[in-house]
Amino acid sequence: MKKWIRWQGFSLFLLTIIILCLFWFMFIDGFIKRIIEKNGTKIVGAKVELDNAEISVFPMGLKLEHLRVTNPDEPMKNAIEIERISMSVDTMNILRRKMIIDDMTLGGIRLNTPRKVSGAISKKKATVPDKSQKSVSKKSLHFPSFNFPDLKEILEKEDLESIKLIELLQTDISNEEEQWKKKLGDLPDKDKVSEYKKRIEKIKTEKKGLGSFMGAAKDIEKIQKEIKSDLKKIKGVQEDYKKTIESLKNRFSQIEMAPQNDFNRLKQKYTPSIENIENFTQLFLGEKMRQWIDTIMIWYERVKPVLNRSKEKKDRKEDVRPVRGKGIDVHFKENEPLPDFLIRQAKVSLIIQAGDIEGTMKNITSDQDILRVPLTFLFLGEKLQDIRSIKIDGILNHISPEKSDDQVTFNIKGYQVKDVVLSDKNRLPVTLKKGLVDLELKTRLFGKEISSQMKTQVKSAELFVGVQDEKNQIASAMGSALSDISGFTLNAQISGTLDKIDIKIRSDLDNILNNAVGKLVKDKALKLEGELKTEIFAKVDKPLKILKESMEGLNNIDEKLTSRSNILNNVLEDTLKKTDLGGLKLPF
Amino acid sequence: MLRLIAKFLKILNSETETSQISLAFCFSMIMGFTPILSLHNLFILLLALILNVNLSAFILGTIFFSGIAYLIDPLFHWIGVKVLTASSLKGIWTIFYNSTLCRLERFNNSILMGSLILSLLLFVPLYLFINYLIKKYREKLLSWVRKTRLMQILKANKFFKIYSSISEFGGEK
């Protein structure tokens, strides 16, 4: 080789590097913008759009303008819209492929803003949890109708089980009677007994000599065998009969209890439940609260994978199959471990209808197990429109993903509410026309177990109750009681697991309503119960008597069987006694 | 592309040092086998430009070895995983892992590690092998190739015109 070094090559190398840098500076902003939009859309399952992205090198940072994230469930709305995002990035850690954002500012955040064009994408991501899978447990509390049903209507509409059973047994008894009569006919009767007697008499009269004497003895023995056989047959039939009678008697005993069962069933069905009357708040707000919790759960399920990435990563390691050309990254112990992504501090400015809420979030990362510090947040808003103050703070601790501990406290004071629908039931629609609300909500999610307490005080309240049926005494009384209320408290307790959440709501409204209508409802219920019982028993009484007579009629068959058995026994005994056959005693 | 192949053929058929062509192929093997946007490839590019190696061979070789790399990608991954998870090497990898430069190199990726190791292992054997092949080609095949019917056909078409223009006006050595 004549000459090993090609110095113009070095210039070419420098030129290549400069071109690459120029290319980077010219196109990197657009490239970053497209990456955010593409990956954001993929994660959310609806369009994520960005007006502009700008990277700065010294110091390393990124600015984003007007980020819009479509709500995948409502494509004509943005779930979140952020006016500006700016962040400063730790340069050295970028070289180590770690995105450590020391400081981040999110300004002008708006929620649920309308969109001009739909943000739906053709392939909607199916990550939204199925509401039916994880839902709040629904207790069987039904909103009472307040209308007490007419007794005649109940009895016309409802079939009594007692009557059905009586009719069935009556039919069975008739069938049995037929069968037993037939069987009785097949058994030896009076004619048969007379025949036996005639044959015995004949033997007595025909005794002439030793030969005939021996023949008579044989004949008598034959008659005795026949009688014994008949007796055995009667005994067998009698035993079968007793079993049948026993079974029918058992059924009869059950039928005697059936009217009471009918009464209990209809009472439960038609008499208003006292439990429902005593817990109106649960009825009013339970369903609404379930809807709120369902919505919170959906968002929690969306956020959870971000908080628990480390756990999923470990779980996935077992069956990892590298993408072609990508391979896998093998990780080693770091001297100063840091997550792959971390926002040390984010200042957030949230714009809601009532005004601005300022907040700070610290240590946002999906690798809390590496950072060993939980995510914390605090949002404050004061002197807002219709709200005196609002404070939301919490800790999301996923340092140990399997023992995650999330705690959130929500505090709102002096919230002037207007036209809040408490109950949209047709029977008793209730609206809180206005009121001043103080609310404190403390929630803890430990692993999968949730515990939450909500204390609400409503002052200067004006309730509007739209009773549609003025004739309905109970609804009217309730409406009147609610209209007079000027303040009330509302406490809710949420417990259970994420799969099955139980809500208990208590309020002093319950006492007020119970005082207003509780006695009325109880009196009406008692009256209905009394009348219902009398009617049912009266309706069943006659068929039951007839049935009893039929049962007694069956006893005649037993008497007949006993009588026949006795007669045959007498005949048999006669043949066994010393028989006078010409002064000689028969050898039997 | 035709121009590039023509250039390469010209050099192959000329008196150019065989080591210039072989070294270009060896550098291109590293460049082609390993992920293109790796830190070490910047160094390889620098070497390929500074050292007097044949650039046509380097570019052609890079394209060729990139295609091969796609085919033997699972082999790279396998080698990479074996090397990175070898308990005896854990100490050194941990030191590398804590170094910013090594992290930038992304040495802990199975494909990168596997392809880099394989290409480094094959570097010298490939250099010697290609040297040998070029020498043998020039000694025994070149004169025969020039007389073949295929070469005659090639001479008649556009490709040969490019080849000739490069030969006439001189090109890269």
PDB file of N, CA, C and O in Angstrom, chain B residues 14 61 71 85 95 125 167:
ATOM      1  N   SER B  14      -8.184  -3.845 -11.987  1.00  0.00           N
ATOM      2  CA  SER B  14      -6.986  -3.010 -12.138  1.00  0.00           C
ATOM      3  C   SER B  14      -5.859  -3.555 -11.257  1.00  0.00           C
ATOM      4  O   SER B  14      -5.981  -4.646 -10.674  1.00  0.00           O
ATOM      5  N   GLY B  61     -20.255  -3.278  -0.162  1.00  0.00           N
ATOM      6  CA  GLY B  61     -20.154  -4.264   0.928  1.00  0.00           C
ATOM      7  C   GLY B  61     -21.177  -3.984   2.025  1.00  0.00           C
ATOM      8  O   GLY B  61     -21.824  -4.904   2.544  1.00  0.00           O
ATOM      9  N   LEU B  71     -30.896 -11.664   7.309  1.00  0.00           N
ATOM     10  CA  LEU B  71     -31.123 -13.110   7.274  1.00  0.00           C
ATOM     11  C   LEU B  71     -30.631 -13.801   8.552  1.00  0.00           C
ATOM     12  O   LEU B  71     -31.242 -14.754   9.023  1.00  0.00           O
ATOM     13  N   THR B  85     -25.374 -12.385  28.975  1.00  0.00           N
ATOM     14  CA  THR B  85     -25.854 -13.046  30.200  1.00  0.00           C
ATOM     15  C   THR B  85     -24.821 -14.025  30.780  1.00  0.00           C
ATOM     16  O   THR B  85     -25.109 -14.711  31.761  1.00  0.00           O
ATOM     17  N   ILE B  95     -19.741  -2.611  34.611  1.00  0.00           N
ATOM     18  CA  ILE B  95     -18.908  -1.397  34.508  1.00  0.00           C
ATOM     19  C   ILE B  95     -19.296  -0.613  33.240  1.00  0.00           C
ATOM     20  O   ILE B  95     -19.488   0.589  33.275  1.00  0.00           O
ATOM     21  N   PRO B 125     -10.180 -13.062   9.387  1.00  0.00           N
ATOM     22  CA  PRO B 125     -10.360 -14.137   8.402  1.00  0.00           C
ATOM     23  C   PRO B 125     -10.930 -13.636   7.068  1.00  0.00           C
ATOM     24  O   PRO B 125     -10.486 -14.054   6.001  1.00  0.00           O
ATOM     25  N   SER B 167     -13.041   4.168 -16.832  1.00  0.00           N
ATOM     26  CA  SER B 167     -11.687   3.719 -17.166  1.00  0.00           C
ATOM     27  C   SER B 167     -10.910   4.811 -17.909  1.00  0.00           C
ATOM     28  O   SER B 167      -9.743   5.062 -17.647  1.00  0.00           O
TER      29      SER B 167
END
